[in-house]
Coordinates of C-alpha atoms and ligand atoms in Angstrom, one line a residue:
M5 CA 4.9 -17.8 -11.8
G6 CA 4.8 -19.6 -8.5
K7 CA 2.2 -21.1 -6.2
F8 CA 1.8 -21.3 -2.5
I9 CA 0.8 -24.6 -1.0
I10 CA -0.6 -24.1 2.5
E11 CA -1.7 -26.7 5.1
K12 CA -3.9 -26.0 8.1
S13 CA -1.5 -24.6 10.7
S14 CA -1.2 -24.9 14.4
P15 CA -1.3 -21.6 16.4
L16 CA 1.3 -19.2 15.1
R17 CA 4.0 -18.4 17.7
G18 CA 7.1 -16.3 17.8
R19 CA 8.5 -13.0 16.7
I20 CA 8.0 -11.4 13.3
K21 CA 9.8 -8.2 12.0
I22 CA 7.7 -5.9 10.0
S23 CA 9.3 -4.4 6.9
G24 CA 9.3 -0.8 5.7
A25 CA 6.0 0.4 4.3
K26 CA 5.4 -0.3 0.6
N27 CA 3.1 2.7 0.3
S28 CA 5.7 5.0 1.9
V29 CA 8.8 3.9 -0.1
L30 CA 7.1 4.2 -3.5
P31 CA 6.3 8.0 -3.3
I32 CA 9.6 8.6 -1.5
L33 CA 11.5 6.9 -4.3
A34 CA 9.6 9.1 -6.8
A35 CA 10.5 12.2 -4.7
T36 CA 14.3 11.5 -5.2
I37 CA 13.7 12.9 -8.7
L38 CA 13.4 16.4 -7.2
T39 CA 17.1 16.7 -6.4
D40 CA 20.4 16.1 -8.3
K41 CA 21.9 15.0 -5.0
S42 CA 22.0 11.5 -3.6
C43 CA 19.3 10.2 -1.2
D44 CA 20.0 7.3 1.2
I45 CA 16.8 5.4 2.1
N46 CA 16.7 2.8 4.8
E47 CA 14.3 0.0 5.7
V48 CA 13.4 -0.5 2.0
P49 CA 11.5 -3.7 1.4
F50 CA 12.7 -5.0 -2.0
L51 CA 9.4 -6.4 -3.1
K52 CA 8.1 -6.5 -6.7
D53 CA 6.4 -3.0 -6.7
V54 CA 9.6 -1.4 -5.2
E55 CA 11.7 -3.1 -7.9
T56 CA 9.4 -1.8 -10.6
M57 CA 9.7 1.8 -9.2
L58 CA 13.5 1.4 -9.1
E59 CA 13.4 0.2 -12.8
L60 CA 11.2 3.3 -13.7
L61 CA 13.8 5.6 -12.0
N62 CA 16.6 3.7 -13.8
S63 CA 14.8 4.2 -17.2
L64 CA 15.0 8.0 -16.6
G65 CA 18.7 7.7 -16.0
A66 CA 18.9 7.4 -12.1
E67 CA 21.9 5.7 -10.5
I68 CA 20.8 3.1 -7.9
I69 CA 22.9 1.4 -5.4
K70 CA 21.1 -1.4 -3.5
N71 CA 22.3 -2.7 -0.2
K72 CA 20.7 -5.3 2.1
D73 CA 17.7 -3.2 3.1
S74 CA 18.6 0.3 1.9
V75 CA 19.1 2.1 -1.4
I76 CA 21.0 5.1 -2.5
V77 CA 19.3 6.9 -5.4
S78 CA 21.1 9.6 -7.4
C79 CA 19.1 11.5 -10.0
N80 CA 21.8 13.9 -11.1
K81 CA 21.9 12.6 -14.7
I82 CA 18.2 12.0 -15.3
S83 CA 16.2 13.3 -18.3
N84 CA 12.5 13.4 -18.8
K85 CA 12.1 10.6 -21.3
E86 CA 8.7 9.0 -21.7
L87 CA 8.4 6.2 -19.3
P88 CA 8.3 2.6 -20.7
Y89 CA 4.6 1.5 -20.7
D90 CA 5.5 -2.1 -19.7
L91 CA 6.7 -0.7 -16.4
V92 CA 4.1 2.0 -16.0
K93 CA 1.2 -0.5 -16.4
K94 CA 2.6 -2.7 -13.6
I95 CA 2.0 -0.3 -10.7
R96 CA -0.4 2.6 -10.2
A97 CA 2.2 4.3 -8.1
S98 CA 4.1 4.9 -11.4
F99 CA 1.9 8.0 -11.8
L100 CA 3.6 9.5 -8.7
I101 CA 6.6 10.2 -10.9
A102 CA 4.5 12.8 -12.8
G103 CA 4.7 15.4 -10.0
P104 CA 8.4 15.3 -9.4
V105 CA 9.3 15.2 -13.1
L106 CA 7.0 18.1 -13.8
A107 CA 8.5 20.1 -10.9
R108 CA 12.1 19.4 -12.1
F109 CA 11.7 19.6 -15.9
G110 CA 8.5 21.5 -16.5
I111 CA 7.1 18.7 -18.7
V112 CA 6.2 15.1 -18.3
R113 CA 4.7 12.6 -20.7
I114 CA 3.2 9.5 -19.0
Q115 CA 0.6 6.8 -19.7
M116 CA -2.4 6.1 -17.6
P117 CA -1.0 3.8 -14.8
G118 CA -1.8 0.2 -14.0
G119 CA -1.9 -1.6 -10.6
C120 CA -4.4 -3.9 -8.9
P121 CA -7.7 -4.3 -10.7
I122 CA -9.8 -3.1 -7.8
G123 CA -11.6 -0.2 -9.4
V124 CA -11.5 2.4 -12.2
R125 CA -8.9 4.4 -10.3
P126 CA -8.8 7.7 -12.3
V127 CA -6.2 10.3 -11.8
D128 CA -8.5 13.4 -12.2
L129 CA -7.6 14.7 -8.8
H130 CA -3.9 14.6 -9.5
L131 CA -4.5 16.5 -12.8
K132 CA -6.8 19.0 -11.1
G133 CA -4.0 19.9 -8.7
F134 CA -1.4 20.3 -11.4
S135 CA -3.8 22.3 -13.5
L136 CA -4.6 24.7 -10.6
M137 CA -0.9 25.2 -10.3
G138 CA -0.8 26.4 -13.8
A139 CA 0.1 23.3 -15.8
K140 CA -1.4 22.5 -19.2
I141 CA -2.8 19.0 -19.6
K142 CA -3.2 17.2 -22.9
Q143 CA -4.3 13.6 -23.3
E144 CA -3.8 11.7 -26.6
H145 CA -3.8 8.0 -27.3
G146 CA -3.6 7.1 -23.6
V147 CA -0.6 9.4 -23.0
I148 CA -1.0 12.3 -20.7
E149 CA 1.3 15.3 -21.3
I150 CA 1.5 17.8 -18.5
S151 CA 3.6 20.9 -19.1
T152 CA 4.3 24.3 -17.5
K153 CA 6.5 27.3 -17.8
G154 CA 6.7 27.3 -14.0
L155 CA 4.4 25.9 -11.4
K156 CA 2.7 28.5 -9.1
G157 CA 1.4 27.9 -5.6
A158 CA -2.4 27.4 -5.5
D159 CA -5.3 26.6 -3.2
I160 CA -6.4 23.1 -4.1
Y161 CA -9.4 21.4 -2.6
L162 CA -9.6 17.6 -3.2
D163 CA -13.1 16.2 -3.7
F164 CA -11.9 13.0 -2.0
P165 CA -8.9 12.7 0.3
S166 CA -6.9 10.7 -2.3
V167 CA -3.6 9.4 -1.0
G168 CA -1.9 9.5 -4.4
A169 CA -3.2 12.9 -5.4
T170 CA -2.1 14.4 -2.1
E171 CA 1.4 13.0 -2.6
N172 CA 1.7 14.0 -6.3
I173 CA 0.5 17.5 -5.6
M174 CA 2.8 17.9 -2.6
M175 CA 5.8 16.8 -4.6
A176 CA 4.9 19.2 -7.5
A177 CA 4.4 22.1 -5.1
V178 CA 7.7 21.9 -3.1
M179 CA 9.5 23.8 -5.8
A180 CA 6.6 25.9 -7.1
K181 CA 6.6 29.7 -6.8
G182 CA 4.6 30.8 -3.7
V183 CA 2.3 28.9 -1.3
T184 CA 0.2 25.9 -2.0
N185 CA -2.6 24.8 0.3
I186 CA -4.1 21.3 -0.2
S187 CA -7.4 21.0 1.7
N188 CA -9.4 17.9 2.3
C189 CA -6.1 16.1 1.7
A190 CA -5.3 12.5 2.8
V191 CA -4.0 12.1 6.4
E192 CA -2.4 8.6 6.1
P193 CA 0.8 8.0 8.0
E194 CA 2.5 7.5 4.6
I195 CA 1.7 11.2 3.7
V196 CA 3.5 12.2 6.9
D197 CA 6.5 10.1 6.0
L198 CA 6.7 11.6 2.6
A199 CA 6.4 15.2 4.0
Q200 CA 9.2 14.4 6.5
F201 CA 11.4 13.1 3.7
L202 CA 10.7 16.2 1.6
N203 CA 11.4 18.5 4.6
Q204 CA 14.7 16.8 5.2
M205 CA 15.5 17.6 1.6
G206 CA 14.8 21.2 2.4
A207 CA 11.1 21.6 1.5
K208 CA 8.8 23.7 3.7
I209 CA 5.7 21.6 4.4
T210 CA 3.5 22.0 7.4
G211 CA 0.2 20.3 8.4
A212 CA 1.0 16.8 7.0
G213 CA -1.2 14.4 9.0
S214 CA -4.0 17.0 9.1
D215 CA -6.6 17.6 6.3
N216 CA -4.8 20.8 5.3
I217 CA -1.3 20.8 4.1
K218 CA 0.6 24.1 3.5
I219 CA 3.7 24.1 1.2
I220 CA 5.9 27.1 0.7
G221 CA 7.8 26.7 -2.5
T222 CA 11.6 26.6 -2.4
D223 CA 14.2 26.9 -5.2
I224 CA 16.3 23.9 -4.6
L225 CA 16.2 20.6 -2.7
N226 CA 19.1 18.6 -1.3
G227 CA 19.8 14.9 -0.8
C228 CA 19.1 13.3 2.6
K229 CA 19.0 10.2 4.7
H230 CA 15.7 8.7 5.7
T231 CA 14.2 5.6 7.3
I232 CA 10.9 4.3 6.0
I233 CA 8.1 3.8 8.5
P234 CA 6.9 0.2 9.2
D235 CA 4.2 -1.2 7.0
R236 CA 0.9 -1.0 8.9
I237 CA -0.8 -3.2 6.3
E238 CA 1.8 -6.0 6.5
A239 CA 1.6 -5.8 10.3
G240 CA -2.3 -6.0 10.2
T241 CA -2.1 -9.0 7.9
Y242 CA 0.1 -10.9 10.4
M243 CA -2.1 -9.9 13.3
I244 CA -5.1 -11.5 11.5
A245 CA -3.0 -14.6 10.7
A246 CA -2.3 -14.9 14.4
G247 CA -5.9 -14.4 15.2
I248 CA -7.3 -17.0 12.8
T249 CA -4.8 -19.7 14.1
K250 CA -5.5 -18.7 17.8
G251 CA -1.8 -17.9 18.0
D252 CA 0.3 -15.7 20.2
I253 CA 3.0 -13.6 18.3
I254 CA 5.0 -10.5 18.9
M255 CA 5.4 -8.1 16.0
Q256 CA 8.6 -6.0 16.0
N257 CA 9.1 -2.7 14.2
V258 CA 5.5 -1.4 14.4
I259 CA 4.0 2.0 15.3
P260 CA 0.9 1.1 17.5
E261 CA -0.8 4.4 16.7
H262 CA -0.9 3.5 12.9
L263 CA -2.5 0.2 13.7
K264 CA -5.3 1.5 15.9
P265 CA -8.1 1.3 13.4
V266 CA -7.3 -2.4 13.0
T267 CA -6.4 -3.3 16.6
A268 CA -9.7 -1.7 17.8
K269 CA -11.8 -3.9 15.4
L270 CA -9.7 -7.0 16.2
K271 CA -10.4 -6.5 19.9
E272 CA -14.2 -6.5 19.2
M273 CA -13.7 -9.9 17.6
N274 CA -11.6 -11.2 20.6
V275 CA -8.2 -10.9 19.0
M276 CA -6.3 -9.0 21.7
T277 CA -3.2 -6.8 21.4
E278 CA -0.8 -5.4 24.0
E279 CA 2.3 -3.2 23.7
T280 CA 5.4 -4.9 24.9
S281 CA 9.0 -3.6 25.2
D282 CA 9.9 -4.7 21.7
G283 CA 6.6 -4.4 19.8
I284 CA 3.0 -5.5 19.9
R285 CA 1.8 -8.9 21.2
V286 CA -1.2 -10.4 19.4
Y287 CA -3.2 -13.2 21.0
C288 CA -6.6 -14.7 21.1
G289 CA -8.8 -13.6 24.0
G290 CA -11.6 -16.2 23.4
N291 CA -13.9 -17.4 20.7
L292 CA -13.9 -15.2 17.6
K293 CA -17.1 -13.2 17.1
N294 CA -18.3 -11.3 14.1
V295 CA -18.5 -7.5 13.7
D296 CA -19.4 -5.0 11.1
V297 CA -16.7 -3.0 9.4
K298 CA -16.7 -0.1 7.0
T299 CA -13.6 1.0 5.1
M300 CA -12.7 4.7 5.2
P301 CA -9.7 6.9 4.6
F302 CA -7.3 7.0 7.6
P303 CA -7.9 7.0 10.6
G304 CA -10.9 4.8 9.5
F305 CA -10.5 1.1 8.8
P306 CA -8.1 0.7 5.9
T307 CA -9.5 -0.7 2.6
D308 CA -6.1 -2.5 2.3
M309 CA -7.1 -4.6 5.3
Q310 CA -10.6 -5.4 4.2
A311 CA -10.0 -8.7 2.4
Q312 CA -7.8 -10.1 5.1
F313 CA -10.3 -9.0 7.8
M314 CA -13.1 -10.7 5.8
S315 CA -11.1 -14.0 6.0
L316 CA -11.2 -13.8 9.8
M317 CA -14.9 -13.0 9.7
T318 CA -15.6 -16.2 7.7
V319 CA -14.8 -18.4 10.7
S320 CA -16.1 -16.1 13.4
K321 CA -19.4 -16.6 15.3
G322 CA -22.5 -14.7 14.0
T323 CA -22.9 -12.4 11.0
G324 CA -21.0 -9.3 10.1
I325 CA -21.3 -6.8 7.3
V326 CA -18.3 -5.4 5.4
N327 CA -19.0 -2.1 3.7
E328 CA -16.4 -1.0 1.1
T329 CA -16.5 2.7 0.5
V330 CA -13.1 3.5 -1.0
F331 CA -12.9 1.3 -4.1
E332 CA -15.8 0.1 -6.2
N333 CA -14.5 -3.4 -7.2
R334 CA -12.8 -4.7 -4.2
F335 CA -14.6 -7.9 -3.5
M336 CA -12.9 -10.3 -5.9
H337 CA -11.7 -12.4 -3.0
V338 CA -15.4 -13.2 -2.1
G339 CA -15.8 -15.9 -4.8
E340 CA -12.5 -17.5 -3.8
L341 CA -13.3 -17.5 -0.1
N342 CA -16.7 -19.0 -0.8
R343 CA -15.0 -21.8 -2.8
M344 CA -13.2 -22.6 0.4
G345 CA -16.5 -23.0 2.2
A346 CA -17.2 -19.5 3.5
D347 CA -20.7 -18.0 3.5
I348 CA -20.5 -14.5 2.0
K349 CA -23.2 -12.8 0.1
L350 CA -22.6 -9.6 -1.9
E351 CA -25.1 -6.7 -2.1
S352 CA -23.6 -3.8 -4.1
N353 CA -20.7 -2.4 -2.0
S354 CA -21.5 -4.6 1.0
A355 CA -20.6 -8.2 1.9
I356 CA -22.6 -10.1 4.4
V357 CA -20.4 -12.6 6.1
T358 CA -21.9 -15.4 8.2
G359 CA -19.3 -17.3 10.2
V360 CA -19.0 -21.1 9.4
K361 CA -17.5 -23.8 11.7
K362 CA -14.8 -24.7 9.3
T363 CA -13.5 -23.9 5.8
M364 CA -11.7 -26.3 3.5
G365 CA -8.6 -26.0 1.4
T366 CA -8.9 -26.1 -2.4
K367 CA -7.3 -24.5 -5.5
V368 CA -7.8 -20.8 -5.4
K369 CA -6.4 -17.8 -7.3
A370 CA -5.0 -14.5 -6.0
T371 CA -6.9 -11.8 -7.9
D372 CA -5.1 -8.8 -6.4
L373 CA -2.5 -8.1 -3.7
R374 CA -4.7 -8.0 -0.6
A375 CA -7.1 -10.6 -1.9
G376 CA -4.1 -12.9 -2.2
A377 CA -3.1 -12.2 1.4
A378 CA -6.7 -13.0 2.5
L379 CA -6.5 -16.4 0.8
I380 CA -3.2 -17.2 2.7
I381 CA -5.0 -16.3 6.0
S382 CA -8.0 -18.5 5.2
A383 CA -5.7 -21.3 4.1
L384 CA -4.0 -21.3 7.5
A385 CA -7.3 -22.2 9.2
A386 CA -8.8 -24.3 6.5
E387 CA -9.0 -28.1 6.7
G388 CA -6.5 -29.8 4.4
E389 CA -4.4 -28.2 1.6
T390 CA -4.9 -25.0 -0.2
E391 CA -3.1 -24.2 -3.4
I392 CA -2.9 -20.5 -4.3
S393 CA -2.0 -19.5 -7.9
D394 CA -1.1 -16.1 -9.4
I395 CA 0.9 -15.3 -6.3
Y396 CA 2.8 -12.6 -8.2
H397 CA 0.0 -10.3 -6.9
I398 CA 1.0 -11.1 -3.3
E399 CA 4.7 -10.7 -4.0
R400 CA 4.0 -7.1 -5.2
G401 CA 3.3 -6.1 -1.6
Y402 CA 4.6 -8.6 0.9
Y403 CA 8.3 -9.1 1.5
K404 CA 9.3 -12.7 1.9
I405 CA 5.8 -13.6 3.2
E406 CA 6.3 -17.4 3.1
E407 CA 9.6 -17.1 5.0
K408 CA 8.2 -14.8 7.7
L409 CA 5.1 -17.0 8.2
S410 CA 7.1 -20.3 8.2
K411 CA 9.3 -18.8 10.9
I412 CA 6.3 -18.4 13.3
G413 CA 5.0 -21.9 12.5
A414 CA 2.8 -21.6 9.4
N415 CA 2.8 -24.6 7.1
I416 CA 3.4 -22.7 3.8
K417 CA 5.8 -23.4 0.9
K418 CA 6.3 -21.8 -2.5
I419 CA 6.6 -24.0 -5.6
E420 CA 7.5 -22.8 -9.0
D421 CA 5.3 -23.9 -11.9
Ligands
UD1_547 C1 -3.2 4.3 -2.2 C2 -2.5 3.1 -1.8 C3 -3.4 1.9 -1.8 C4 -4.6 2.1 -1.0 C5 -5.3 3.5 -1.3 C6 -6.4 3.9 -0.4 C7 -0.2 3.5 -2.6 C8 0.9 3.2 -3.5 N1 -1.4 2.9 -2.7 O1 -3.6 4.2 -3.5 O2 -2.7 0.7 -1.3 O3 -5.6 1.1 -1.2 O4 -4.3 4.5 -1.3 O5 -6.0 3.9 0.9 O6 -0.1 4.3 -1.7 N2 -9.6 8.7 -6.9 C9 -10.2 9.4 -7.8 N3 -9.5 10.3 -8.6 C10 -8.1 10.5 -8.4 C11 -7.5 9.7 -7.4 C12 -8.3 8.8 -6.7 O7 -11.5 9.3 -8.0 O8 -7.5 11.3 -9.0 C13 -10.4 7.7 -6.1 C14 -10.0 6.2 -6.4 O9 -10.6 5.8 -7.6 C15 -10.4 5.5 -5.2 C16 -10.2 6.6 -4.1 O10 -10.2 7.8 -4.8 O11 -11.8 5.2 -5.3 C17 -9.0 6.4 -3.3 O12 -7.9 6.4 -4.1 P1 -6.4 6.9 -3.6 O13 -6.5 7.4 -2.2 O14 -5.9 7.9 -4.6 O15 -5.6 5.6 -3.7 P2 -4.2 5.4 -4.3 O16 -3.3 6.6 -4.0 O17 -4.3 5.0 -5.7

């Protein structure tokens, strides 16, 4: 396990290339199970969660050829073995394998997934969808068995627009008999990317990106070539890093539309953005000032940006309130930020952040992926040295973060302990 040592940094300057989206590549890798032909996936960030998903596919018998930033997956020889728990518990996205295996083999046995400790994170909505499509569900000793003699299209209403449930149900439905409608479904850009991938395989999906997706079942899916969309959360994290250091950077490989919920809030705080010929420029438009922010499903402000945004708020003038509505336990970074001198008070699912003139480096711990990113951001502006431990959380979701930040002038190094 390594640590990051970070010193207060001068304003970040330069260009930074954003990697493919972690939350797109994970379901898309799971979807390769749906065909016995090869799938060629480009702009793959080989970060820890992606490696875990590849190991999960490998444990089923998939052949995987990795290149610099692409992967060819071939699931022609896979079988529906029970997935190894030591891999399943590492990432919540492991549960996304359930839909494709069920569609291809008619039965799947899988343990309750793991992932970041940010809430209870049940899978009831995934199971509700499978069950409405005619699957039988048994749960014994932590293992869920889902089986069917043949999935049938169904009308499925999600009580909450869950990203994972929308993806899992979509993947199960592409080869079901008849038509499936998922309403009140998630509309995140990663849903659209998965639908595009599935359609390139021969699926018939319409409406992805709206709150109602229609899937007409088809008998067989083929291999295809696909490029993963840029990671909007990675991009948002570097935008905030630029803002807190009063820097001026250009982010390449971004889709401005996907970043709107974040760029709009940053503008209110005086962190400005403008589209350039090769990406988005981020720069400081004046003194940072505090705002209120409420996390919501897309196109609302992303819960995955909440912790990093809070870091920026800790050194912005005035008081702002962060209201977390998506996960029930996503304030673990608050204690660590306060140890660095921030002034944050918690009241149930809200955090009241009063900006301070300066924060100070100390020893802190990454408690989950985005909380870890928030600590890096704070460390860039804090006086003195910050030592961040448990950085494996950060490496689950950020590709070569220390290299990318160093390249634009951050004073960050990784040490092994
Ligand atoms: C995905 C993202 C994660 C992001 C989250 C919300 C991936 C790999 N991860 O996670 O980074 O933070 O979307 O944008 O794409 N819920 C239920 N029952 C269910 C499913 C979800 O109650 O069956 C609840 C969850 O507990 C949570 C909320 O719905 O409170 C949102 O979860 P969901 O959208 O499913 O997130 P994930 O797909 O797990």
